[in-house]
Coordinates of N, CA and C in Angstrom, one line a residue:
Chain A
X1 N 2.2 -24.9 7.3 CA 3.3 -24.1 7.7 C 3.4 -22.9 6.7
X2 N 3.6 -21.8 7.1 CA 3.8 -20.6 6.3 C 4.9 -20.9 5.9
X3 N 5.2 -20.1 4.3 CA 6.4 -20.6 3.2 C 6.6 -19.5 2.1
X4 N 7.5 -19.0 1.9 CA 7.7 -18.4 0.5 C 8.8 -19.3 -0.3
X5 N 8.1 -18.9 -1.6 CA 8.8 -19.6 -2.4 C 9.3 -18.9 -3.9
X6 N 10.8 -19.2 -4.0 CA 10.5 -18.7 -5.5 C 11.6 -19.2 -6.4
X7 N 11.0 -19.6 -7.4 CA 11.4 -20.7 -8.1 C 12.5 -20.5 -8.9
X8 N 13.2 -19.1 -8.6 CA 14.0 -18.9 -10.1 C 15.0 -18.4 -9.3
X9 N 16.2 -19.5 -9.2 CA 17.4 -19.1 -8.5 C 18.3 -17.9 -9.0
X10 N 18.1 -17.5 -10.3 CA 19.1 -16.7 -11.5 C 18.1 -16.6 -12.6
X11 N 18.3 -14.9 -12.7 CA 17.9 -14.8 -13.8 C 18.7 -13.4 -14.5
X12 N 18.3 -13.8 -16.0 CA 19.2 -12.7 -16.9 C 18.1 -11.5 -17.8
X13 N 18.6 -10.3 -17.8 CA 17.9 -9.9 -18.4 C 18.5 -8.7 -19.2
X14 N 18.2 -8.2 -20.0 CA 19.1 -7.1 -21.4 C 18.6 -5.6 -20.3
X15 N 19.5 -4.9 -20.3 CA 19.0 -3.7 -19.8 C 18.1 -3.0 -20.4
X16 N 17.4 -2.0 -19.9 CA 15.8 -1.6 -20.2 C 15.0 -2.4 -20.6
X17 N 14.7 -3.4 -20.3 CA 14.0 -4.6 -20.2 C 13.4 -4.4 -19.1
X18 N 12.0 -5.2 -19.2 CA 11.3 -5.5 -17.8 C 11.3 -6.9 -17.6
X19 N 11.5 -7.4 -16.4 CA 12.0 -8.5 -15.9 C 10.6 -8.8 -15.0
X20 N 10.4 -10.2 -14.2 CA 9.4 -10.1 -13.5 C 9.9 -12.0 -13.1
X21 N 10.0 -11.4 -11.7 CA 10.8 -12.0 -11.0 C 9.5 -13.1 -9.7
X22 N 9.2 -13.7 -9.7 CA 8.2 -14.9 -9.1 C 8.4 -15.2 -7.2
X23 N 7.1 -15.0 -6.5 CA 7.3 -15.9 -5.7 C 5.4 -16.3 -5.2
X24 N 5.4 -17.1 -4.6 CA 5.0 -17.8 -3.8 C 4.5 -17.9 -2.9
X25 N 3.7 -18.0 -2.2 CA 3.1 -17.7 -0.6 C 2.7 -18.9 -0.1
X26 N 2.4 -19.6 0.9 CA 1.5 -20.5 1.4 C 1.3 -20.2 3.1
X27 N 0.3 -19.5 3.2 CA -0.5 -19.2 4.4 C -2.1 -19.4 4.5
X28 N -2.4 -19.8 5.7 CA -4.0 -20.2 6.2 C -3.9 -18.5 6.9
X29 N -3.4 -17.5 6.8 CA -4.1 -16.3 7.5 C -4.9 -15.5 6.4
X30 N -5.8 -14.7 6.8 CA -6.5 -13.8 6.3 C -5.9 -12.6 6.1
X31 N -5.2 -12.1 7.0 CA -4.7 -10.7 6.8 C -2.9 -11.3 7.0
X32 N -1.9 -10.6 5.8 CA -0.4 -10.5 5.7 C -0.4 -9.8 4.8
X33 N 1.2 -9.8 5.2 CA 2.1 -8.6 3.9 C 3.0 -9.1 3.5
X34 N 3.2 -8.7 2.6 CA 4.4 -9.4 1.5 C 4.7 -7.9 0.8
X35 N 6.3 -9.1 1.3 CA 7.7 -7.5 0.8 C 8.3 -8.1 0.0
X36 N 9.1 -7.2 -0.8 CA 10.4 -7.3 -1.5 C 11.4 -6.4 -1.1
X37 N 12.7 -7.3 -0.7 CA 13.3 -6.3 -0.7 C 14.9 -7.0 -2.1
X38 N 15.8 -6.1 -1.9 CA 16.8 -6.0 -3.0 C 18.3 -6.3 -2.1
X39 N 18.8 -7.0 -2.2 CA 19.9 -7.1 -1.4 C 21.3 -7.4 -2.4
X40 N 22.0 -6.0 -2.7 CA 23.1 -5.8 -3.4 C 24.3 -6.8 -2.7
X41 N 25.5 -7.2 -3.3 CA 26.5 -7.4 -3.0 C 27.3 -7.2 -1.5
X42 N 26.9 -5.6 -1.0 CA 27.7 -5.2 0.1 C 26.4 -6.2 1.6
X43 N 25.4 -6.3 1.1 CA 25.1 -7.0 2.2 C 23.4 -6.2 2.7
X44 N 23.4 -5.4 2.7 CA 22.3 -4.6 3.3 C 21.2 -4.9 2.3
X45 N 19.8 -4.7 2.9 CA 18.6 -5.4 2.6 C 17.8 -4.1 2.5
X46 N 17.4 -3.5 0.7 CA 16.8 -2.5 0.5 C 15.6 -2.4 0.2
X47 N 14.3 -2.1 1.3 CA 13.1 -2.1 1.0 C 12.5 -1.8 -0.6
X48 N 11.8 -2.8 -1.0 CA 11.2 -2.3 -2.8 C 10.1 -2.2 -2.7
X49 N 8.9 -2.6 -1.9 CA 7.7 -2.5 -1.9 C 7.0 -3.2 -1.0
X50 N 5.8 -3.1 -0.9 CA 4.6 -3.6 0.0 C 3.4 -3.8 -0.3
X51 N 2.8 -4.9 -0.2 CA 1.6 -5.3 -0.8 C 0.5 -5.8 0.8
X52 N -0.4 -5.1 1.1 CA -1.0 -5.7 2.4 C -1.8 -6.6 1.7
X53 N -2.5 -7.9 2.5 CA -3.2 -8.8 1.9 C -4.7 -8.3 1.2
X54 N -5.2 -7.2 2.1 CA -6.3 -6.6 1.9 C -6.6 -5.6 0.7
X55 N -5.2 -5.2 0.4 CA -5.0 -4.1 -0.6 C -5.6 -4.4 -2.0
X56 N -6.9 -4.0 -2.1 CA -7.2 -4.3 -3.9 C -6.3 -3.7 -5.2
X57 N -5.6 -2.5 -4.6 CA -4.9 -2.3 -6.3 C -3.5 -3.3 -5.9
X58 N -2.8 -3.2 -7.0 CA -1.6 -3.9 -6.7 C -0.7 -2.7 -6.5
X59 N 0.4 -3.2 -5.8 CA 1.7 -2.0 -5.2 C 2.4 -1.7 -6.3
X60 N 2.6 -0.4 -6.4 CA 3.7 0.5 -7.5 C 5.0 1.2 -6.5
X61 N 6.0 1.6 -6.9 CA 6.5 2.3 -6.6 C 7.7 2.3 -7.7
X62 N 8.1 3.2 -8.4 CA 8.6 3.8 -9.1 C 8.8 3.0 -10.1
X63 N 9.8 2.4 -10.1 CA 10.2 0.9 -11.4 C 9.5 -0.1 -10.9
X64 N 9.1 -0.2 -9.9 CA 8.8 -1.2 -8.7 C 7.5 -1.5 -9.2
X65 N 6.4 -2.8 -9.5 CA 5.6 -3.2 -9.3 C 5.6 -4.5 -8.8
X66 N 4.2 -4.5 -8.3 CA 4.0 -6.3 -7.5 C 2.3 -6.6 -8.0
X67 N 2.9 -7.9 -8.7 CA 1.8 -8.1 -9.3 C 0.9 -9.6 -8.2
X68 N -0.2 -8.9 -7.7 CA -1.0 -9.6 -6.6 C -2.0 -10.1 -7.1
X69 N -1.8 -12.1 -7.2 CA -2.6 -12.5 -7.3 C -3.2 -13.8 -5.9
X70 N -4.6 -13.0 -5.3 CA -4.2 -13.7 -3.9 C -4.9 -15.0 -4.0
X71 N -5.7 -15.2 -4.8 CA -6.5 -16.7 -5.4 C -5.4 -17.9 -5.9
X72 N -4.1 -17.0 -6.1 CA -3.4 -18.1 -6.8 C -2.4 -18.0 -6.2
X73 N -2.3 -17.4 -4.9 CA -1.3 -16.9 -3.6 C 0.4 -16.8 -4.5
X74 N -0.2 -15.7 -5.2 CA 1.4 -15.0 -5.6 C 1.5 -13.7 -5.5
X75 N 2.7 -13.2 -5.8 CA 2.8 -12.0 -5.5 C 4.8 -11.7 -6.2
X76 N 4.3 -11.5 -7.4 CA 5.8 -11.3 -8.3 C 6.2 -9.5 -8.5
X77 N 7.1 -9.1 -8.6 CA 8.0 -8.6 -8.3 C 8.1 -8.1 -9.9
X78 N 7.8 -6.8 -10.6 CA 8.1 -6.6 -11.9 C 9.1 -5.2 -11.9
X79 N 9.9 -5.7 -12.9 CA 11.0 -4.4 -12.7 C 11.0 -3.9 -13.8
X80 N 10.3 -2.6 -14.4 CA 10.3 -2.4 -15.6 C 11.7 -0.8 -16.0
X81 N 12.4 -1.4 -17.0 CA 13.2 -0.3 -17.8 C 14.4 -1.0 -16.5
X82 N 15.1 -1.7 -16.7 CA 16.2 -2.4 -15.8 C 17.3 -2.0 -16.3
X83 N 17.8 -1.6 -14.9 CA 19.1 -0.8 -15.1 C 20.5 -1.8 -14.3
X84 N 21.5 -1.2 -15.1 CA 22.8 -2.2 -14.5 C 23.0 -2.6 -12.8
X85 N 22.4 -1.4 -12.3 CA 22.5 -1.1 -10.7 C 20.9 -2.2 -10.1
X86 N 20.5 -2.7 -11.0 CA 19.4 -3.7 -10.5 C 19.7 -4.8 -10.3
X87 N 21.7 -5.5 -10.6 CA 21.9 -6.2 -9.9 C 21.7 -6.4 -9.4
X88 N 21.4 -8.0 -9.0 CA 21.2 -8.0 -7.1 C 20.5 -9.5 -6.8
X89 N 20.5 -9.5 -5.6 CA 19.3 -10.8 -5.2 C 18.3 -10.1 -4.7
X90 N 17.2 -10.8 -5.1 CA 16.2 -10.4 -4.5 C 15.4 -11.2 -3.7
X91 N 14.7 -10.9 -2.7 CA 13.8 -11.6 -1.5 C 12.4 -11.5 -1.4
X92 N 11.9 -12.4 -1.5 CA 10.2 -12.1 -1.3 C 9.7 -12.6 0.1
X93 N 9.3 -11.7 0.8 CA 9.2 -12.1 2.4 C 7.6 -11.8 2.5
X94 N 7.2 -12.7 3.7 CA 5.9 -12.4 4.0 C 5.8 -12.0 5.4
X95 N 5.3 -11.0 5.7 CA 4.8 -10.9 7.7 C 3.3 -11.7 7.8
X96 N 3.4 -12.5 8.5 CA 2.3 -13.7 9.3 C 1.3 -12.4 10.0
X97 N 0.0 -13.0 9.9 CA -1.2 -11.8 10.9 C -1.0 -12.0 12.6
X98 N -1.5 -11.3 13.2 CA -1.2 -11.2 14.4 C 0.0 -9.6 15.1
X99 N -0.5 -9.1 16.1 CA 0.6 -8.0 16.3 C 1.7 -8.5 16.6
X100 N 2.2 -9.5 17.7 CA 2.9 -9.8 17.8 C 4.0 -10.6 16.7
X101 N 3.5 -10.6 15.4 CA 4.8 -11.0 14.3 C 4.9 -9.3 13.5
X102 N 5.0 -8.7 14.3 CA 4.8 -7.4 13.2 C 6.2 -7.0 13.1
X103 N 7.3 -7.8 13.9 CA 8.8 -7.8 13.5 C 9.0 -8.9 12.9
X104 N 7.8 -9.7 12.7 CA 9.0 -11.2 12.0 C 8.8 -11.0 10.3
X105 N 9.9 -11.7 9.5 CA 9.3 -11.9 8.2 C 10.3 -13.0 8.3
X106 N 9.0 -13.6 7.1 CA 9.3 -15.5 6.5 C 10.2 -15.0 4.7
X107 N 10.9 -15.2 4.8 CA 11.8 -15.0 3.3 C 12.1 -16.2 2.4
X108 N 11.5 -16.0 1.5 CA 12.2 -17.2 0.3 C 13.5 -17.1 0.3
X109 N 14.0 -18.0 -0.7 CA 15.3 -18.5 -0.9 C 16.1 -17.2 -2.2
X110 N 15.5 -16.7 -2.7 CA 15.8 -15.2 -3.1 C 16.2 -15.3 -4.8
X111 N 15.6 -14.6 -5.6 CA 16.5 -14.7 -7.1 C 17.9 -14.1 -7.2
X112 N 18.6 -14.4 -8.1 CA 19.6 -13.2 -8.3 C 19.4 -13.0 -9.8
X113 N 19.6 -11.7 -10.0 CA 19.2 -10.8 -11.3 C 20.4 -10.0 -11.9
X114 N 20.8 -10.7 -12.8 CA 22.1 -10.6 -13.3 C 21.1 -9.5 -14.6
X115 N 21.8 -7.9 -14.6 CA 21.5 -7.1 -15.9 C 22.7 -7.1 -16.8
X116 N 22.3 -7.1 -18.0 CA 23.1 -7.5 -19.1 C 23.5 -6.0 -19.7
X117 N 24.4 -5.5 -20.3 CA 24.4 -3.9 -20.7 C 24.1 -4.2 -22.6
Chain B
X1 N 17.0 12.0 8.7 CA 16.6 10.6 9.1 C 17.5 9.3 9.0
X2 N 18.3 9.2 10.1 CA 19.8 7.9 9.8 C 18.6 7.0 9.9
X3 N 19.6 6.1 9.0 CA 19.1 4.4 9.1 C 19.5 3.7 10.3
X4 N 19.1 2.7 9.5 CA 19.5 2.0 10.8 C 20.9 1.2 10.9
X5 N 21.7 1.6 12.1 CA 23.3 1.2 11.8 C 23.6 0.0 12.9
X6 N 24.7 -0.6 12.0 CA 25.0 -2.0 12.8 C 26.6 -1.9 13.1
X7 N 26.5 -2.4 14.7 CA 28.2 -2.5 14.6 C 28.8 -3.5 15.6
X8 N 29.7 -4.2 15.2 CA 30.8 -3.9 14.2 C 29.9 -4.4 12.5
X9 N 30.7 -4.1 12.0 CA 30.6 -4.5 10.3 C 30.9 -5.6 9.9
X10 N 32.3 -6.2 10.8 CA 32.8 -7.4 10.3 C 33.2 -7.5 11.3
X11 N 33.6 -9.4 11.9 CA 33.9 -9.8 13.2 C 34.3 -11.2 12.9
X12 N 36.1 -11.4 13.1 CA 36.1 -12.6 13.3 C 36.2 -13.3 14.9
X13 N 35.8 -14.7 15.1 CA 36.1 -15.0 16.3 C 36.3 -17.0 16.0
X14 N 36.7 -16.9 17.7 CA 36.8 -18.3 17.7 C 35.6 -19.1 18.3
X15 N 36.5 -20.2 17.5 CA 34.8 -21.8 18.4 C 35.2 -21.4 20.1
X16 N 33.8 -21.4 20.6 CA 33.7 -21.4 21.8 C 33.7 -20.0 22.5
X17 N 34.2 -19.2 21.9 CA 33.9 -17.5 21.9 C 32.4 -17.0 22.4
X18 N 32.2 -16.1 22.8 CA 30.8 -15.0 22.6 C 31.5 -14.3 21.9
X19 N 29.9 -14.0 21.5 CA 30.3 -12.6 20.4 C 28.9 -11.9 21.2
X20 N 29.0 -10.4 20.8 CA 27.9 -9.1 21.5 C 27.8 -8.3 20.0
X21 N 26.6 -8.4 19.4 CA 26.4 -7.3 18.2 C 25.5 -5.9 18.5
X22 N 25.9 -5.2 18.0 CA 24.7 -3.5 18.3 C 23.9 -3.5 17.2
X23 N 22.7 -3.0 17.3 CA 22.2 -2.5 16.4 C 21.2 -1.3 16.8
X24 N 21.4 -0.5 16.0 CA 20.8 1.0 16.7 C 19.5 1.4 15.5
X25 N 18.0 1.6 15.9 CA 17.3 1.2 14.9 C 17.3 3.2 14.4
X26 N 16.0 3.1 13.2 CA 16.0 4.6 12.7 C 15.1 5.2 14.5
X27 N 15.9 6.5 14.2 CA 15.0 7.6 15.4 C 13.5 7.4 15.6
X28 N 12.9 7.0 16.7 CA 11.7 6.7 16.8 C 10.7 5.5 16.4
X29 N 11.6 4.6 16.2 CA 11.4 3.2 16.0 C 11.3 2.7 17.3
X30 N 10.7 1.2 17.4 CA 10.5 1.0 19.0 C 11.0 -0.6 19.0
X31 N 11.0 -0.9 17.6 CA 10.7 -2.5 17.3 C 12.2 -2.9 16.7
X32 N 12.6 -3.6 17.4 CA 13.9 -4.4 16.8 C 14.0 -5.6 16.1
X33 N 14.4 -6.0 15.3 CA 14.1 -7.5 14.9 C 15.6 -7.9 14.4
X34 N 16.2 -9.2 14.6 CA 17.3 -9.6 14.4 C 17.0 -10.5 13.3
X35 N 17.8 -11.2 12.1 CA 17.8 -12.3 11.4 C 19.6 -12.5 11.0
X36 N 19.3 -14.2 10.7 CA 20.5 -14.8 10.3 C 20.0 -15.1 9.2
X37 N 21.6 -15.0 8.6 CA 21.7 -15.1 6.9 C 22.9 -15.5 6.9
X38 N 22.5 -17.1 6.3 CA 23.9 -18.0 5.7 C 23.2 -18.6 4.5
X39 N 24.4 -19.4 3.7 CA 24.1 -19.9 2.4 C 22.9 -20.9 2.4
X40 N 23.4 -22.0 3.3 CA 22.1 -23.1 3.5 C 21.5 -22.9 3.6
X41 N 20.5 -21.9 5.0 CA 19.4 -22.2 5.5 C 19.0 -20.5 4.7
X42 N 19.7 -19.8 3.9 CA 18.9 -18.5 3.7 C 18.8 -17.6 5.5
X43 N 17.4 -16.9 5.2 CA 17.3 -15.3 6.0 C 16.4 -16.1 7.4
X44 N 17.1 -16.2 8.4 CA 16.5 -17.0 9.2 C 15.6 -15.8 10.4
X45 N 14.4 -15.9 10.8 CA 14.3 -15.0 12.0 C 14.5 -15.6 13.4
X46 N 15.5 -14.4 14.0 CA 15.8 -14.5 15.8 C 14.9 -14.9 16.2
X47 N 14.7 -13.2 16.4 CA 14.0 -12.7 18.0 C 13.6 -11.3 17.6
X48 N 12.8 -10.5 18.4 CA 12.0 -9.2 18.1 C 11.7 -8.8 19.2
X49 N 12.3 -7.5 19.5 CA 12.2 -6.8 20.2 C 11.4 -5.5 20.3
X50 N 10.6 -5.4 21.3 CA 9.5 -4.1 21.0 C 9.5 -3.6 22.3
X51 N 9.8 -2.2 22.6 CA 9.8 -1.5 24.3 C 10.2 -2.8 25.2
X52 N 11.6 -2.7 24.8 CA 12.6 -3.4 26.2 C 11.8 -5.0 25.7
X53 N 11.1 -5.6 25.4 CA 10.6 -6.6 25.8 C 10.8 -8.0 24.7
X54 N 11.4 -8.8 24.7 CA 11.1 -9.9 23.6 C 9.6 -10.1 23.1
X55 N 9.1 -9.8 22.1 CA 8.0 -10.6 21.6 C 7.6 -11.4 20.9
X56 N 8.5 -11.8 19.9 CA 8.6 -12.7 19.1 C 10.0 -13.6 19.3
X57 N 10.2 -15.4 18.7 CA 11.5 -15.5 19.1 C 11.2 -16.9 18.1
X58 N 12.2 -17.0 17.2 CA 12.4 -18.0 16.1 C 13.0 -19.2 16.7
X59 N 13.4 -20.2 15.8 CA 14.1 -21.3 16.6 C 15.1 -21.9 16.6
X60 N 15.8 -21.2 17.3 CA 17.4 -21.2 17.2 C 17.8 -21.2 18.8
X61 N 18.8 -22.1 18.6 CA 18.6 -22.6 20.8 C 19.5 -21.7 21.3
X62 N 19.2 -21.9 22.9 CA 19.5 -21.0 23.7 C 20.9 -19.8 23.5
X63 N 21.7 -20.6 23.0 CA 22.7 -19.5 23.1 C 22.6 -18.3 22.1
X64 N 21.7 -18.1 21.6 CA 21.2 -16.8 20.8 C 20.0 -16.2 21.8
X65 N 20.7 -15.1 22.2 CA 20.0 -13.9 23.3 C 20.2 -12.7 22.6
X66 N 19.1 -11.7 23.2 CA 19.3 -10.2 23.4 C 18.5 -9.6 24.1
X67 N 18.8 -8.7 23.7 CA 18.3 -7.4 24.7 C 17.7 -6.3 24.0
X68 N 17.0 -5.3 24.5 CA 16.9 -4.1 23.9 C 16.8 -2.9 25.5
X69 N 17.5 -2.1 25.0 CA 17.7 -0.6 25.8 C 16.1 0.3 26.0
X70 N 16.3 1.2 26.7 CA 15.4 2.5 27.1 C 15.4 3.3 25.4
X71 N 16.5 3.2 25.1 CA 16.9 4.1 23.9 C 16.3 3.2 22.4
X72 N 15.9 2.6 22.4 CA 15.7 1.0 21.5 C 16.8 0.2 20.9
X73 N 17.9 0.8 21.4 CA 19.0 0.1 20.7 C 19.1 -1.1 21.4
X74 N 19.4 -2.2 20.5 CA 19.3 -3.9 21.0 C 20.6 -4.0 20.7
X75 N 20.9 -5.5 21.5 CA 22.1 -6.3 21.5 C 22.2 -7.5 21.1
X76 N 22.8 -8.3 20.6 CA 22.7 -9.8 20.4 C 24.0 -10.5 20.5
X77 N 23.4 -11.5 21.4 CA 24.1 -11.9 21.5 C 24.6 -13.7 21.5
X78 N 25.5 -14.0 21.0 CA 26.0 -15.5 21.3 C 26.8 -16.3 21.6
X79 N 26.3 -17.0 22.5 CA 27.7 -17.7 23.4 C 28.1 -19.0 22.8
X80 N 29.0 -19.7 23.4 CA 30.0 -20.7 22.9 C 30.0 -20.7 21.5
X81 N 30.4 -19.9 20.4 CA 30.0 -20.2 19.1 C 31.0 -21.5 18.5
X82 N 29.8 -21.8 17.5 CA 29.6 -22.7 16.9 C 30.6 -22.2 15.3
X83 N 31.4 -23.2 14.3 CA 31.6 -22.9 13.2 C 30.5 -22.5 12.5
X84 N 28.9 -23.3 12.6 CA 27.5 -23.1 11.7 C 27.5 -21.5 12.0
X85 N 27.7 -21.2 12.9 CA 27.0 -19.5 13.6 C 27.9 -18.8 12.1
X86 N 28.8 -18.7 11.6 CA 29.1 -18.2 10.6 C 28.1 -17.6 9.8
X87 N 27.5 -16.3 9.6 CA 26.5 -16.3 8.9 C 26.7 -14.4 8.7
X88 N 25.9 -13.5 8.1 CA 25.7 -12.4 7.8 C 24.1 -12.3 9.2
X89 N 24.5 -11.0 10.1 CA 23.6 -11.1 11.1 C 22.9 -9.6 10.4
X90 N 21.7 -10.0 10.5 CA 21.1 -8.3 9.8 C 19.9 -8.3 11.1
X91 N 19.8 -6.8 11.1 CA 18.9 -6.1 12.3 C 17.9 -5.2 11.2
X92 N 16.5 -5.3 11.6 CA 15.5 -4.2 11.2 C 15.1 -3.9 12.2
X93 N 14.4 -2.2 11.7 CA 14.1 -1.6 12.7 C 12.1 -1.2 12.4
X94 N 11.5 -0.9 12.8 CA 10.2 -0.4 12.8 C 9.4 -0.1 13.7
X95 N 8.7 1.1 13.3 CA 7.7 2.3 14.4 C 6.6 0.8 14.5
X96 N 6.9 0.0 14.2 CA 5.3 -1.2 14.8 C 4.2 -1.2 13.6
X97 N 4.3 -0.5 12.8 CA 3.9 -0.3 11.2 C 3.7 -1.7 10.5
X98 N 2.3 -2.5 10.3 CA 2.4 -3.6 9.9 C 3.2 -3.4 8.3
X99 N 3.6 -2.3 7.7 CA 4.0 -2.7 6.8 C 5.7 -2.1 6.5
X100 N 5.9 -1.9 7.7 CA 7.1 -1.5 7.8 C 8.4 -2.5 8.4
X101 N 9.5 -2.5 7.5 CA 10.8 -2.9 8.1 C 11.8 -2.6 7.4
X102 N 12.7 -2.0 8.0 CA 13.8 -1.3 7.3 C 15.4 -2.2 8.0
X103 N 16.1 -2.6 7.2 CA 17.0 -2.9 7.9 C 18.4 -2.5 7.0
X104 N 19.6 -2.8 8.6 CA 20.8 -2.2 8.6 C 21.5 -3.2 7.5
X105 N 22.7 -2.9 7.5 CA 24.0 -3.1 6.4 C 24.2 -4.7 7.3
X106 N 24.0 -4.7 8.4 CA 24.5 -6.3 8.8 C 25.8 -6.3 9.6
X107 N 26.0 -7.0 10.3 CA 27.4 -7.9 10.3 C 27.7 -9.1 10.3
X108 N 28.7 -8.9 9.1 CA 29.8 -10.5 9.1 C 30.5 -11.1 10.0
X109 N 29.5 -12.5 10.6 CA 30.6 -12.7 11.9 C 30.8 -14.1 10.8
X110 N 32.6 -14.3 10.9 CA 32.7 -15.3 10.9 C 33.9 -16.1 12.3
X111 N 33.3 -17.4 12.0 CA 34.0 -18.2 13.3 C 34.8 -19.2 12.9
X112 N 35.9 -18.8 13.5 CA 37.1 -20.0 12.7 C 37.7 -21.2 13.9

């Protein structure tokens, strides 16, 4: 069965810190994606990045990296120079291969990222 | 470029109620996808809607339906609710882009 997983229900970190935040994968497919997204207090679910299974460099985007390791099926989540507004929970979701899941994603049980000032 | 917007925002109702949610994806999106989010079970997936048609569908029994429009805007909907139905309902939207999903602010249904 396809599964994300991530092991760190709460975590703390001093601001401008880089944090790096864990999950998990377990799939028999060849080709998927794995997202992060950030889900603040008010409820809405804010895209952080994307890693396709094929992609040899690892994903950047601005503070955002995702560190892809697909032999050891992870794919963590590094937040470097962490700012107070990076409160939040965070989600590591995977899209399964096939077109027809190109709307689904499988979501872990999510960190929350408590920044310290 | 609007996001994608959900309405209502908040919704209470009673056991045994329907409830009807909107969600209106970004401009030129085709793909709808609904999920439930409660404390226990986490970010659960519906159903997924692509040009009017269900293509995908999670497993959550019958009384969780929808629809999707000419316009792509979808509906969801659920009948005789349940106290469990209590949950944060969130809608993404996406051009079909395997690495795309953008989703709305949600709505809070709870059922008393």
């Amino acid at each position: 069965a396809q599964k994300i997983t991530q092991t760190q229900p709460g975590m703390f970190v001093q601001e401008k810190e880089a944090v790096t935040l864990d999950c998990t994968y377990d799939t028999s497919d060849q080709s998927y994606g794995l997202f992060w997204y950030k889900q603040p207090s008010s409820g809405e679910m804010i895209f952080l990045i994307y890693q396709g299974s094929y992609d040899e460099q690892n994903a950047t985007e601005g503070r955002y990296s995702l560190n892809f390791q697909k032999a050891r099926k992870s794919a963590n989540l590094v937040i470097s120079a962490s700012q107070l507004g990076d409160s939040a929970m965070y989600f590591c979701a995977m899209r399964p291969s096939g077109s027809s899941n190109t709307g689904k994603l499988i979501f872990g049980q999510g960190t929350t990222l408590q920044v310290k000032p | 470029k609007a996001g994608v917007t959900q309405t209502p925002r908040y919704l209470i109702k009673t056991r045994g109620q329907q409830v009807t949610l909107s969600c209106s994806p970004i401009s030129g999106h085709r793909s709808v996808s609904w999920y439930q989010q409660t404390p226990g079970q986490g970010l659960q997936f519906l159903f997924e809607y692509f040009s009017e048609t269900q293509r995908n569908k999670g497993n959550f029994p019958g009384r969780f339906s929808g629809r999707q429009f000419s316009n792509s805007r979808s509906e969801m909907n659920v009948s005789t609710l349940e106290l469990g139905d209590s949950a944060l309902y969130l809608c993404a939207s996406s051009s079909g882009k395997f690495y795309e999903q953008y989703f709305g602010p949600g709505t809070r249904l709870t059922v008393t």
